mmCIF file of C-alpha atoms in Angstrom:
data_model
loop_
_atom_site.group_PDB
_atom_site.id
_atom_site.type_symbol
_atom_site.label_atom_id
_atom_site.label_comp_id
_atom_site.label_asym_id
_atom_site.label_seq_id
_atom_site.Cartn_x
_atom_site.Cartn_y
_atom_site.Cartn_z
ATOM 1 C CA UNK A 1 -14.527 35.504 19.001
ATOM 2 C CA UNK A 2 -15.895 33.388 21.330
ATOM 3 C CA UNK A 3 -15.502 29.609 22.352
ATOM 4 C CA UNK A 4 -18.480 28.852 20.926
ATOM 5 C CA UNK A 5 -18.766 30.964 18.055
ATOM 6 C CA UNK A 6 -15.888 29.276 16.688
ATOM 7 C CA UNK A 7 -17.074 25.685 17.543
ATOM 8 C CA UNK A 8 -20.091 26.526 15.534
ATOM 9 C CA UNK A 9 -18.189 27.935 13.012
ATOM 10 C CA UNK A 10 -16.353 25.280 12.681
ATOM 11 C CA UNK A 11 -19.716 22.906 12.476
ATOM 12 C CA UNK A 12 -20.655 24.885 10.020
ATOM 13 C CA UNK A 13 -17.863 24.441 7.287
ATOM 14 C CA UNK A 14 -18.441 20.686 7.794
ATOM 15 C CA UNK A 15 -21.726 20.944 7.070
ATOM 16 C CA UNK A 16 -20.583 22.736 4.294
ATOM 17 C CA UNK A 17 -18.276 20.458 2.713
ATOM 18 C CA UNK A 18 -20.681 17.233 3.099
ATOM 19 C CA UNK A 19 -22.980 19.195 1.128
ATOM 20 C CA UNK A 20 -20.938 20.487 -1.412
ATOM 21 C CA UNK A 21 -19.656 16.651 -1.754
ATOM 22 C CA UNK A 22 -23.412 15.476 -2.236
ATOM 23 C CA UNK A 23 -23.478 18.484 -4.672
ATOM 24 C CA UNK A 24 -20.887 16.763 -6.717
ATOM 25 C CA UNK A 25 -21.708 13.322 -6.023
ATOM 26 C CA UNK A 26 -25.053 14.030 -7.863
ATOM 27 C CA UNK A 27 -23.455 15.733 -10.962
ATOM 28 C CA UNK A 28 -21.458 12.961 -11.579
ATOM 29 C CA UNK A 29 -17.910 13.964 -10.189
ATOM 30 C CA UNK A 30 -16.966 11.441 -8.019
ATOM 31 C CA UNK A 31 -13.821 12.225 -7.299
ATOM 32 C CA UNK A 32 -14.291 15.728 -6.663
ATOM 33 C CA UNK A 33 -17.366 14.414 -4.347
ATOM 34 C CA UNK A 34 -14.714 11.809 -2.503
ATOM 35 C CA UNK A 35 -11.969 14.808 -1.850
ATOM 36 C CA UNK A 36 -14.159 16.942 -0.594
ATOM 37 C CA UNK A 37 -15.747 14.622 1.704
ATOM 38 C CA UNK A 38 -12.583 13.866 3.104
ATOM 39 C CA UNK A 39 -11.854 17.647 3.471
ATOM 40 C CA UNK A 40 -15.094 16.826 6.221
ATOM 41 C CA UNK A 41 -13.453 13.960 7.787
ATOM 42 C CA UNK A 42 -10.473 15.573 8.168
ATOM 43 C CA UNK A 43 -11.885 18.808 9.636
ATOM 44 C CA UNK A 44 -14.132 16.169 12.069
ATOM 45 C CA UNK A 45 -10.620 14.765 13.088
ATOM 46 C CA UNK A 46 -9.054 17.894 13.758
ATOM 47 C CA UNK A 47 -12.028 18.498 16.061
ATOM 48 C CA UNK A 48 -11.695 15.398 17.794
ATOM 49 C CA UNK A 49 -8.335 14.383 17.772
ATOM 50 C CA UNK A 50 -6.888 18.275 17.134
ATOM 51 C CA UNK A 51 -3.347 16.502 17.575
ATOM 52 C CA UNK A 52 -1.391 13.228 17.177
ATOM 53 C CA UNK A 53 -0.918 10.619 19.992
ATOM 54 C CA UNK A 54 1.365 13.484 22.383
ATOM 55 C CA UNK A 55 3.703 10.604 23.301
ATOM 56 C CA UNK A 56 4.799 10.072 19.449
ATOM 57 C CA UNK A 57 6.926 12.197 18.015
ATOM 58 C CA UNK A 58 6.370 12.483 13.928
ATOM 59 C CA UNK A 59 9.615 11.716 12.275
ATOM 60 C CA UNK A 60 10.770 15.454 11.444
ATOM 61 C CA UNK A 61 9.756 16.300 7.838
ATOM 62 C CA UNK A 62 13.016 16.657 6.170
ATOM 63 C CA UNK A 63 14.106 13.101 7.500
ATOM 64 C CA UNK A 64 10.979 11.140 6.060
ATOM 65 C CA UNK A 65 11.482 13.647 2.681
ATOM 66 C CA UNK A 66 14.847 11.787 2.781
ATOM 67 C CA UNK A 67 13.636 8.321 3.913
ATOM 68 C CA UNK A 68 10.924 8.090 0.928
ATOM 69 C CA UNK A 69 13.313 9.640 -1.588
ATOM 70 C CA UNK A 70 15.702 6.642 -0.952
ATOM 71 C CA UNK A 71 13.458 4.425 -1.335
ATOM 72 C CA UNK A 72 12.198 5.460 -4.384
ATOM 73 C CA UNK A 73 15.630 4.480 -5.882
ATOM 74 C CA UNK A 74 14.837 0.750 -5.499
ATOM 75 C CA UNK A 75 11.053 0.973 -5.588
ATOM 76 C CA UNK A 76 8.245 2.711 -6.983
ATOM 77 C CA UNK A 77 6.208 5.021 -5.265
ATOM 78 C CA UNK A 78 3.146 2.619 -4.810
ATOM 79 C CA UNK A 79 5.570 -0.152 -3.432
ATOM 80 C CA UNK A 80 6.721 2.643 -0.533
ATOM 81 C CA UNK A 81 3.111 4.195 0.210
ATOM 82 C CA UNK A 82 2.316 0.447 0.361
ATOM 83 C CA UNK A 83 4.487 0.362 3.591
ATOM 84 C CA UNK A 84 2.719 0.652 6.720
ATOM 85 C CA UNK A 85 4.571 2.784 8.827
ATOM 86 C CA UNK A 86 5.427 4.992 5.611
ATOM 87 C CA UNK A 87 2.185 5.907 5.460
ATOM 88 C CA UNK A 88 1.471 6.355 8.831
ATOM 89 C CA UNK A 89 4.445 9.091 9.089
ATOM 90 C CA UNK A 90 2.969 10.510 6.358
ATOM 91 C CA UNK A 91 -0.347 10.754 7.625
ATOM 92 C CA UNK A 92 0.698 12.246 10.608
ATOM 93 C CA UNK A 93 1.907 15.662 8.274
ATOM 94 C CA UNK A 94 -1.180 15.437 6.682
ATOM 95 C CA UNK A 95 -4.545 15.474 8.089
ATOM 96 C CA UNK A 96 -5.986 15.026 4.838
ATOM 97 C CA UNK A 97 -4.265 11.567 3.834
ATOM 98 C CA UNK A 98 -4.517 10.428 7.866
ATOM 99 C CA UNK A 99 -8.087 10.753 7.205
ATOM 100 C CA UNK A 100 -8.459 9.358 3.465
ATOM 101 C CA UNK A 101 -6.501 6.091 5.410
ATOM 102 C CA UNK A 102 -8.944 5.930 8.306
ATOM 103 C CA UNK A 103 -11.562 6.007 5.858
ATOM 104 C CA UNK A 104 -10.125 3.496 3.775
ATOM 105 C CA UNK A 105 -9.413 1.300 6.882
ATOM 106 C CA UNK A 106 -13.211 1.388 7.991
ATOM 107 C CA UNK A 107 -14.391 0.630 4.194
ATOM 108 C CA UNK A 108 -12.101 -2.202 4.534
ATOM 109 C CA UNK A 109 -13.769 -3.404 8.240
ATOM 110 C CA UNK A 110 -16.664 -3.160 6.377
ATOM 111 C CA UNK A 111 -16.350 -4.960 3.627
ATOM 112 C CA UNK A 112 -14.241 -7.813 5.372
ATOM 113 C CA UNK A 113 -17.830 -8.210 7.531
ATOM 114 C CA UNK A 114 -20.176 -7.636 4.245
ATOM 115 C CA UNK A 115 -17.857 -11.194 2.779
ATOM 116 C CA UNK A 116 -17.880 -12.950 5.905
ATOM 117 C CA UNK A 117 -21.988 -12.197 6.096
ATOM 118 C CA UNK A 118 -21.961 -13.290 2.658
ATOM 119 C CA UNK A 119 -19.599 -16.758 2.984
ATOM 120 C CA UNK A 120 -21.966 -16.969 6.656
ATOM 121 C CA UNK A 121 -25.100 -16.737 4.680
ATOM 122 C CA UNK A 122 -27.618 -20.082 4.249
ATOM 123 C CA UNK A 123 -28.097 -20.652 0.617
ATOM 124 C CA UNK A 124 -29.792 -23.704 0.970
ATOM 125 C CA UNK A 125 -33.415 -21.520 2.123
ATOM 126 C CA UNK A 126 -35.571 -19.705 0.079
ATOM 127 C CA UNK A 127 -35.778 -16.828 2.752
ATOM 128 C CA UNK A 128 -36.566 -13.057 2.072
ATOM 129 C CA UNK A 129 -35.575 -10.413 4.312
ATOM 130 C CA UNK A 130 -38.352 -8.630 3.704
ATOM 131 C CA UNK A 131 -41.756 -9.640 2.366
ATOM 132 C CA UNK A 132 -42.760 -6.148 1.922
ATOM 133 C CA UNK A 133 -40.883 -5.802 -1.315
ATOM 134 C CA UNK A 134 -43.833 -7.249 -3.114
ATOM 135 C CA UNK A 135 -46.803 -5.543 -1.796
ATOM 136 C CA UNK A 136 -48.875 -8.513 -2.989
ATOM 137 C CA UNK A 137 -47.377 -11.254 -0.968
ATOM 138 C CA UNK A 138 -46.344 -8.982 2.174
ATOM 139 C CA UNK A 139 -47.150 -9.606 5.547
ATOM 140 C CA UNK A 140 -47.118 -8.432 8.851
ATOM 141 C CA UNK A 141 -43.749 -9.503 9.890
ATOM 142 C CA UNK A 142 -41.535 -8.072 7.002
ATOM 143 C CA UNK A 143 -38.361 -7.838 7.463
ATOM 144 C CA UNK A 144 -38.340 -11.324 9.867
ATOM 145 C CA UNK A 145 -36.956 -13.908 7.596
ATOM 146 C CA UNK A 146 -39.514 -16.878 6.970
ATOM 147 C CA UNK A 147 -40.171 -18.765 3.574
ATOM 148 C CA UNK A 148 -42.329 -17.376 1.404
ATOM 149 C CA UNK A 149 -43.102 -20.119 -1.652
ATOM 150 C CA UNK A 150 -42.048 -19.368 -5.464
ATOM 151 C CA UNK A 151 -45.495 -19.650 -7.237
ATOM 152 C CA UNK A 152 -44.683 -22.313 -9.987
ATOM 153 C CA UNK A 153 -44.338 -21.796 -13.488
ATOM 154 C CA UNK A 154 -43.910 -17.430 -12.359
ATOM 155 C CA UNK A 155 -39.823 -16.746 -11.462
ATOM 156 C CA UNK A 156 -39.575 -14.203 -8.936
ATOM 157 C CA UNK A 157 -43.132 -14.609 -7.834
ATOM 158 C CA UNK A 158 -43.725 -15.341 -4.512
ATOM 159 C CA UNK A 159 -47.184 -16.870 -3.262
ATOM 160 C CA UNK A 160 -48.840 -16.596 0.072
ATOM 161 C CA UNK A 161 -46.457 -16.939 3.690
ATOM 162 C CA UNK A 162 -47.055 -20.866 4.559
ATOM 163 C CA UNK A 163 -45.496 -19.920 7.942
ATOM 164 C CA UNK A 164 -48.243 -16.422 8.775
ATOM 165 C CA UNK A 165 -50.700 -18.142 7.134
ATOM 166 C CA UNK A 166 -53.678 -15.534 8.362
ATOM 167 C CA UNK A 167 -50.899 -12.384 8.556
ATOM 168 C CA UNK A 168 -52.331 -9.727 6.995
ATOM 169 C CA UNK A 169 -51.203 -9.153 3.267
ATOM 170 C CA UNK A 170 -51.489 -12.996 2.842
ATOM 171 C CA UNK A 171 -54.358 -14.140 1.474
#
């Protein structure tokens, strides 16, 4: 088999598992949906990084076995996979937890920005993001913020853009 053949082979059970992961994500297993798309990311890493860092050596199997079965003794098993570099070793014997980490360590970039956006934000304005979500009072710079007025005595109805005043949408 071929170079390529197997690259696109390989493609091709990715695509695979994303869309058996959609599959489930639609019927309601989660779960199922989450493993499998990490089954993905894992394969993705494999095809990218197809080994660990060559200048670290994983701590041999049998001596982290050992390692995480002492500890055990005085903690419980979340307390040790809480432990940085326990994990880390870990991940490095399996692609599929290395990659369920990595994911969890982008969700966590991600939501770190999403609260600092949020703390960031200026409540003190009546901006929209987008003026388009109410066809009636949308205008030709949607998605620009700019106030558009609450129409008194209607919550959640917004009037004409004071700032666009002859924008399309706005009269």
């Amino acid at each position: 088999m071929s170079t390529t053949s197997k690259l696109a082979q390989r493609f091709a059970q990715i695509r695979e598992r994303v869309d058996l992961a959609e599959t489930y994500a639609e019927d309601g297993a989660t779960m199922t949906a989450m493993q499998t798309l990490t089954d993905a990311v894992t394969a993705i890493l494999g095809m990218i990084q197809p080994s660990p860092d060559p200048d670290r050596k994983p701590m041999p199997l049998e001596q982290l076995v050992e390692t995480v079965e002492g500890a055990l003794y005085r903690r419980t098993a979340e307390q040790v996979a809480a432990v940085p570099w326990v994990a880390e070793a870990i991940g490095l014997h399996d692609p599929r937890i290395r990659a369920l980490g990595e994911v969890a360590a982008l969700a966590e970039q991600q939501y770190r920005a999403a609260l600092v956006e949020w703390i960031g934000r200026d409540w003190t304005c009546l901006c929209v993001v987008s003026c388009a979500e109410d066809p009636a009072t949308a205008c030709s710079l949607s998605g620009e913020r700019h106030v558009h007025p609450e129409i008194p005595g209607r919550p959640g109805v917004y009037g004409p853009c004071p700032v666009h005043p002859d924008a399309p949408g706005d009269h």
